[in-house]
XYZ file of C-alpha atoms in Angstrom:
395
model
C 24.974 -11.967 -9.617
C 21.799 -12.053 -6.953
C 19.623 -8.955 -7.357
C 17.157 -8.392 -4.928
C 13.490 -6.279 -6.193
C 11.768 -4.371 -3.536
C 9.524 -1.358 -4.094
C 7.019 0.877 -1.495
C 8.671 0.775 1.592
C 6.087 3.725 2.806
C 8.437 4.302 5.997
C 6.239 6.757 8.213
C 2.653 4.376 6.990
C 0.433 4.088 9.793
C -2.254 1.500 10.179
C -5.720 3.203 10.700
C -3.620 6.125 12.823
C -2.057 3.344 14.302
C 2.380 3.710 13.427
C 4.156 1.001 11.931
C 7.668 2.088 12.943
C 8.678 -1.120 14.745
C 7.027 -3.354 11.862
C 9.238 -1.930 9.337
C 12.153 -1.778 11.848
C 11.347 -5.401 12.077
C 11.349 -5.989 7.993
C 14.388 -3.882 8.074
C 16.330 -6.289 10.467
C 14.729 -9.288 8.452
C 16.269 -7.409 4.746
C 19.712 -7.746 6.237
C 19.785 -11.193 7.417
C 18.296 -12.372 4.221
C 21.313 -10.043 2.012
C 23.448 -11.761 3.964
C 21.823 -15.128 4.024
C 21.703 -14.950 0.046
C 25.507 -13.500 -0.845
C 22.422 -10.537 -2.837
C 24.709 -8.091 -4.719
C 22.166 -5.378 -5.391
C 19.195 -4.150 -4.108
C 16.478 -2.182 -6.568
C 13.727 -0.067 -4.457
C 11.282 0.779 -7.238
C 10.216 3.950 -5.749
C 7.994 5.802 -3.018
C 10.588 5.062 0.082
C 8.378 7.020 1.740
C 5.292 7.232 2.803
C 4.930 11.633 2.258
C 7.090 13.965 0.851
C 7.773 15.584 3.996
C 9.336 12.189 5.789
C 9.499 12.253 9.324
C 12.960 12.249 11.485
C 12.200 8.634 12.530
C 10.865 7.587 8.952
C 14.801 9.492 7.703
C 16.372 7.664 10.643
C 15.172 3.818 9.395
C 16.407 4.698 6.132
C 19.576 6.338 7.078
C 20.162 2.846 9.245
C 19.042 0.631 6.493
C 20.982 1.973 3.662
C 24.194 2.113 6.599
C 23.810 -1.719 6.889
C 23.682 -2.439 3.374
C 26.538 -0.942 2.532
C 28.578 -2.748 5.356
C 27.026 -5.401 4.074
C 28.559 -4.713 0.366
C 25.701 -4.299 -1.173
C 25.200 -1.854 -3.971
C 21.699 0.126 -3.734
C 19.466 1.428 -6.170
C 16.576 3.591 -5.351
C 14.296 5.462 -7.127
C 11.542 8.281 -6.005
C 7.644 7.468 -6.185
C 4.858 9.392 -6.231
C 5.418 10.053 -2.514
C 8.254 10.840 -2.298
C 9.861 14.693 -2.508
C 12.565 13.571 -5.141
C 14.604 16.689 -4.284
C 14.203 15.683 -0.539
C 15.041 11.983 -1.676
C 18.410 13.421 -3.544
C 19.829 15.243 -0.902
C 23.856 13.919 -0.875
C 23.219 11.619 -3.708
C 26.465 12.869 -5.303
C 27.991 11.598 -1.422
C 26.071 8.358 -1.322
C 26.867 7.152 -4.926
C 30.689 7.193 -3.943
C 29.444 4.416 -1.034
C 27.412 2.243 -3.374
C 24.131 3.858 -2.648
C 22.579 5.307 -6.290
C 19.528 7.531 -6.184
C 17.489 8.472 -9.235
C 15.113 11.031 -8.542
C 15.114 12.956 -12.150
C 14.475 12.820 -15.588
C 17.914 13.064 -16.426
C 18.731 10.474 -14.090
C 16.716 8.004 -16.120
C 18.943 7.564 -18.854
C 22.285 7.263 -16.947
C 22.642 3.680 -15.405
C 23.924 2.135 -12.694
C 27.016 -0.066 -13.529
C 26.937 -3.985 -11.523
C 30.046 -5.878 -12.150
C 30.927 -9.411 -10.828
C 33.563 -11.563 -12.611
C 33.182 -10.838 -16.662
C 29.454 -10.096 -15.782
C 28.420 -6.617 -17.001
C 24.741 -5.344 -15.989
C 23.702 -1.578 -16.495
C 20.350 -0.681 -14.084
C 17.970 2.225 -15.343
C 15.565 3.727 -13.026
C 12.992 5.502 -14.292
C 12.049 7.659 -10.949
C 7.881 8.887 -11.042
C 7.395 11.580 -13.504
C 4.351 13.220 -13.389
C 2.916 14.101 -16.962
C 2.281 17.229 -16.605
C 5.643 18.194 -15.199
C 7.832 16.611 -18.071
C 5.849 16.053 -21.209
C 6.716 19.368 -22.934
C 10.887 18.352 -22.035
C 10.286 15.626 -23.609
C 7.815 17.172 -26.656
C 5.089 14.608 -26.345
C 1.013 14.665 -24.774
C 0.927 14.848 -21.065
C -0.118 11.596 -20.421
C 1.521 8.322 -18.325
C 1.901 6.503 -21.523
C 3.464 8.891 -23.790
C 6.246 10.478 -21.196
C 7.091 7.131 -20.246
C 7.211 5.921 -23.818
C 9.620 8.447 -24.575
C 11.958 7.792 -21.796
C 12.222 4.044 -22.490
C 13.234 5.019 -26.026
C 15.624 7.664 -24.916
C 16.700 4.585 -22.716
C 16.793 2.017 -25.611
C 18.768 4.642 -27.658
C 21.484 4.790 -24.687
C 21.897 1.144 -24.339
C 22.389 0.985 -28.198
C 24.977 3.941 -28.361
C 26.816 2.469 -25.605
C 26.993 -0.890 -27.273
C 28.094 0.664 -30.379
C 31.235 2.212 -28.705
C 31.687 -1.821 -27.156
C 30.539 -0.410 -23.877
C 27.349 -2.045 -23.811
C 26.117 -4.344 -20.813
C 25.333 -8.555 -20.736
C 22.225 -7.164 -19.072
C 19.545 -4.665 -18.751
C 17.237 -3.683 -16.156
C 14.859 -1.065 -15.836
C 13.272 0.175 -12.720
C 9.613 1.883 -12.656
C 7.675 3.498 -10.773
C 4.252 2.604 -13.100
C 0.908 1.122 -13.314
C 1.577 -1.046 -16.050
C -1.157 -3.664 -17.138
C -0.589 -6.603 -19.768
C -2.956 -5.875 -22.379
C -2.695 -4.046 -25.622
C -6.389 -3.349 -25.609
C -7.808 -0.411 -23.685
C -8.836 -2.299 -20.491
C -6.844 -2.039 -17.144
C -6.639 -5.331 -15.543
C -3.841 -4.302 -12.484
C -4.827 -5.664 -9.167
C -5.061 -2.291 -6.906
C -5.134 -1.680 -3.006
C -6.903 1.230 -0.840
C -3.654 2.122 -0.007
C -2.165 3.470 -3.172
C -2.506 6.923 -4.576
C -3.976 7.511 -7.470
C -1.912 9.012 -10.058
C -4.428 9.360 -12.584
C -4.203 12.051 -15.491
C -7.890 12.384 -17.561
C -8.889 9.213 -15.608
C -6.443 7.051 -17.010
C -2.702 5.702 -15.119
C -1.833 2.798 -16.610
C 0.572 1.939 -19.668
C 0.589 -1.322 -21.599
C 3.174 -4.155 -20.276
C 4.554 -3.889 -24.235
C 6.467 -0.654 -23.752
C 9.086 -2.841 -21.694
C 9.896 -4.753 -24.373
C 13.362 -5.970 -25.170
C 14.757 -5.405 -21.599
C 15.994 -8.420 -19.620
C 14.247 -7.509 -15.965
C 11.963 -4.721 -15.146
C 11.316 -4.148 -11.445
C 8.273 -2.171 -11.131
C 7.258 -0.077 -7.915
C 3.525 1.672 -7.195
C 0.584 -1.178 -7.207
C 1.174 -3.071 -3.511
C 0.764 -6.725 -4.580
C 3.745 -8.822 -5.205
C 2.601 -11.212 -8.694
C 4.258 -10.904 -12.932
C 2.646 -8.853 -15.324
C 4.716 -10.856 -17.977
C 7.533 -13.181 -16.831
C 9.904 -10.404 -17.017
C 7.475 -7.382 -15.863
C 6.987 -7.908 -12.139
C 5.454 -6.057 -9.134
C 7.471 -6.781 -5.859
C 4.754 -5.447 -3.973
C 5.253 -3.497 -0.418
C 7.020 -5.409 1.920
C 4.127 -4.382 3.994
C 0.470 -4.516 4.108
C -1.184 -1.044 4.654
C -4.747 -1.320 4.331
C -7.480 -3.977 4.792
C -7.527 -4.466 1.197
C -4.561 -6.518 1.138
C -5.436 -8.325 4.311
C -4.614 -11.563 1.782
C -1.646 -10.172 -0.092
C 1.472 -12.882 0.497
C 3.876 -9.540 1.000
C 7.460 -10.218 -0.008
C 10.234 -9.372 -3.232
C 11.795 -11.064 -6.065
C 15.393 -12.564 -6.581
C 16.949 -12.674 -9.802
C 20.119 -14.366 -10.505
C 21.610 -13.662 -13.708
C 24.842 -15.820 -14.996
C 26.924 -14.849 -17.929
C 25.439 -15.508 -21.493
C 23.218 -13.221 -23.361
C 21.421 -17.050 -24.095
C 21.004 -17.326 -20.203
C 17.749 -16.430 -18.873
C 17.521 -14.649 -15.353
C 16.022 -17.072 -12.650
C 13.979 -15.445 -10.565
C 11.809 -16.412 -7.508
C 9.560 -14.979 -5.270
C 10.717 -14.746 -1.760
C 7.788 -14.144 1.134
C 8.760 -11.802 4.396
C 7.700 -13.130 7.530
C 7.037 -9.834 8.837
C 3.561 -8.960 8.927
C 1.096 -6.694 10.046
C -1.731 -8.268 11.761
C -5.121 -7.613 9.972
C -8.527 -9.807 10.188
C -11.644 -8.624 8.531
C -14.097 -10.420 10.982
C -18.493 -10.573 9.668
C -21.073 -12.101 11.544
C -23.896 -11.141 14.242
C -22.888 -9.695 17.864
C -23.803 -13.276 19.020
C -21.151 -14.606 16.799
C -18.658 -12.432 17.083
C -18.362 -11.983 20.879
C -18.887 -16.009 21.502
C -17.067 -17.914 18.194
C -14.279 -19.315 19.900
C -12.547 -19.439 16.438
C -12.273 -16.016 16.763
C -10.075 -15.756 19.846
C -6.530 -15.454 17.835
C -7.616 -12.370 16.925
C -8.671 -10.702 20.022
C -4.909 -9.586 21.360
C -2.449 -8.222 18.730
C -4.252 -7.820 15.224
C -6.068 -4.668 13.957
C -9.776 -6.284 13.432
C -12.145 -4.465 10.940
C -15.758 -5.569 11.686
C -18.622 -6.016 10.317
C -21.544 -6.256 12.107
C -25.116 -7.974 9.978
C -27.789 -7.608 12.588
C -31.301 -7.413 12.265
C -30.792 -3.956 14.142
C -28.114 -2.356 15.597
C -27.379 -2.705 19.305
C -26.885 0.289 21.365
C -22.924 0.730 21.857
C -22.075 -1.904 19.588
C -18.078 -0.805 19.293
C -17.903 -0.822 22.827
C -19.159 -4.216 23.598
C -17.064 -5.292 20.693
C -13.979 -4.049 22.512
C -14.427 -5.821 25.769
C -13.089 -8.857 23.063
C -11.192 -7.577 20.775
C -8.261 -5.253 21.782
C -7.684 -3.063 18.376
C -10.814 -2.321 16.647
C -9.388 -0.171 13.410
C -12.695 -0.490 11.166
C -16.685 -0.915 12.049
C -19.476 -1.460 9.903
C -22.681 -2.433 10.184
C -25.358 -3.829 7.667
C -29.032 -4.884 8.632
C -30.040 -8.301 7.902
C -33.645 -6.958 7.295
C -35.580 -7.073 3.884
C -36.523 -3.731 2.743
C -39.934 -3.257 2.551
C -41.972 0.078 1.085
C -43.206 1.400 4.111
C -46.090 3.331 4.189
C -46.151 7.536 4.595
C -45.170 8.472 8.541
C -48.364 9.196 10.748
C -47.908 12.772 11.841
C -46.198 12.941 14.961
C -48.234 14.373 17.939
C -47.007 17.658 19.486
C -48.931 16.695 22.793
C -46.280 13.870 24.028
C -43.368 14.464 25.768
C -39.599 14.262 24.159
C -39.122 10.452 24.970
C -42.410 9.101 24.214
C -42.518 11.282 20.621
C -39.126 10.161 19.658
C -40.544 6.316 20.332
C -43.623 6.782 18.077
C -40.700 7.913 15.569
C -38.500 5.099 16.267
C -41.861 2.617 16.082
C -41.539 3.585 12.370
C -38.123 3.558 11.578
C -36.994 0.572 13.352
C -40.416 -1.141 13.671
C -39.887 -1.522 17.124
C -40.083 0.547 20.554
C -37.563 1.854 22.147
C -35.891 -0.344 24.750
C -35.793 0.899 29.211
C -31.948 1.704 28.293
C -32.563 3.826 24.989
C -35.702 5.355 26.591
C -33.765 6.017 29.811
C -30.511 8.024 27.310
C -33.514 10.163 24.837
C -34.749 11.115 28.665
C -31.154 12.270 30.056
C -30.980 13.900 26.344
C -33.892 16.177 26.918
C -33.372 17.119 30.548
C -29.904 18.827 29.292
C -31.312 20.467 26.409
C -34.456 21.430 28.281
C -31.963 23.049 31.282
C -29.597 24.589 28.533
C -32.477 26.424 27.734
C -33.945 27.585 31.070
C -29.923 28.620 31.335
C -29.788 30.462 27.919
């Protein structure tokens, strides 16, 4: 059987205020012809579907299409809620949608009741784990509110399951678990997981993560939450977003991960990363204004990519962002850092009372910026002070 492992859809993400509707539309259409292209069986979405908890009617709409087409498509569908999602918003008609192949998890007591996958003599039994906040569902499950002791508990509630079912010959060839977890692989007390500007943090007393060894003994885990596809063992893997959503993962190689398990508790899954070709444009451009409004290199990026720039200038130029646009079409990010040394300047000279508005603010600028003030900025400080001064006459 082919198993497909997404996670973090975020339908409803925008870009810097800027929507992503017809990107994911466009990863959408790209899911289905690679189902199809693969003979997949089942599709795992590790959680947060959604970009809020309140989803919009478009953001509803995409999903509603995409889980219509996989299910034409035969495919079964397992989903489970993040940390954005509303998981009673998420479970609306689940009862409905499990009788067409589509299985939500979006509760503790969903956890520990799997989803069947059958093909040929093949038996494989799917837990998702959906988020559970500590402080919500330690004291159901009598342990410390923290990420690593309410999960522990539910993988051994989980573990107890898989053994009770076994005992009564019920038992699966194979078992996944789906999480929606930071989950580092180290048994020490440092977090090494790769993170993005675009997650939320879900930390409780500062700490989020849980050590890769509380998966042990399970055949797959598909993990949802941190945004990067890459293994935190060989059998604990991130899919990533199919998406990127911030300029922190302007180098992120989004895609998912196939496994294909064959009969044979002695048979170990294959699984390979697959890369979308869906994309959304980002380029993280640094240089002077010379170099950035002349290096022809960077004409690619001047139509159709979201540009975050960052200026190093000796000073900055008056209406920098808006000379920068007369190149680039979509500037979503602007920064600026001086190239100049910092030097201890002396105490400011008193300013003098007896000059007028423009010439005062240049002896001030002569100190800050260790230069005068320009005909253009002297001409703006003048229109500045007419207004105020006539506001005043007005008042």
């Amino acid at each position: 059987m082919k198993i497909l492992h997404t996670s973090d859809w975020h339908l409803g993400r925008t870009f810097h205020r800027s929507p992503l509707t017809d990107k994911h539309r466009q990863f959408i259409d790209e899911l289905l012809d690679y189902v199809r292209a693969e003979g997949i069986g089942a599709l795992l979405i590790s959680g947060d579907v959604y970009d809020s908890s309140i989803p919009t009617a478009e953001s509803t709409a995409l999903l509603d299409r995409a889980l219509t087409r996989l299910v034409q498509a035969d495919v079964q569908v397992i989903l489970s809620s993040g940390n954005h999602d509303s998981f009673r918003r998420l479970s609306y008609g689940s009862a409905l949608f499990e009788a067409s192949g589509v299985h939500i998890r979006t509760t503790l007591e969903d956890a520990t009741r799997p989803v069947e996958l059958v093909e040929g003599t093949q038996r494989i039994h799917v837990y998702a784990i959906p988020y559970l906040a500590p402080r919500l569902h330690a004291a159901a499950l009598g342990v410390e509110p923290t990420h690593r002791a309410v999960l522990g508990a539910v993988l051994g509630a989980i573990r107890a399951d898989v053994a009770d079912r076994r005992a009564r010959g019920e038992g699966a060839d194979r078992v996944i678990v789906m999480s929606h977890a930071t989950v580092s692989d180290t048994a020490g007390n440092a977090d090494t997981t790769p993170r993005s500007d675009s997650e939320r943090d879900i930390s409780v007393g500062g700490i989020d993560w849980v050590p890769a060894f509380l998966f042990e003994g399970f055949d797959y885990v598909a993990l949802g939450h941190i945004h990067k596809r890459y293994p935190v063992t060989p059998t604990v893997r991130y899919s990533g977003s199919p998406l990127g959503f911030s300029f922190s993962e302007e180098t992120n190689r989004n895609g998912a991960y196939l496994l294909e398990l064959t009969p044979g508790e002695e048979q170990e899954p294959i699984i390979t990363g697959h890369e979308w070709a869906t994309r959304v444009p980002m380029k993280t451009l640094r240089g002077t204004m010379d170099d950035l409004l002349n290096n022809p290199e960077y004409a690619l990026y001047e139509r159709g990519y979201y540009c975050r720039i960052e200026l190093t200038d000796e000073t900055l130029p008056v209406g920098a962002v808006d000379t920068l646009r007369k190149r680039y079409e979509t500037i979503s990010h602007f920064s600026y850092r001086s190239t100049r040394k910092a030097v201890e300047k002396p105490a400011a000279p008193p300013l003098s009372q007896k000059l007028n508005p423009v010439d005062l603010f240049d002896q001030f600028h002569r100190y800050v910026r260790e230069r005068p003030l320009t005909d253009p900025e002297r001409a703006a400080i003048a229109d500045i002070a007419d207004r105020v001064t006539t506001q005043k006459d007005h008042a």
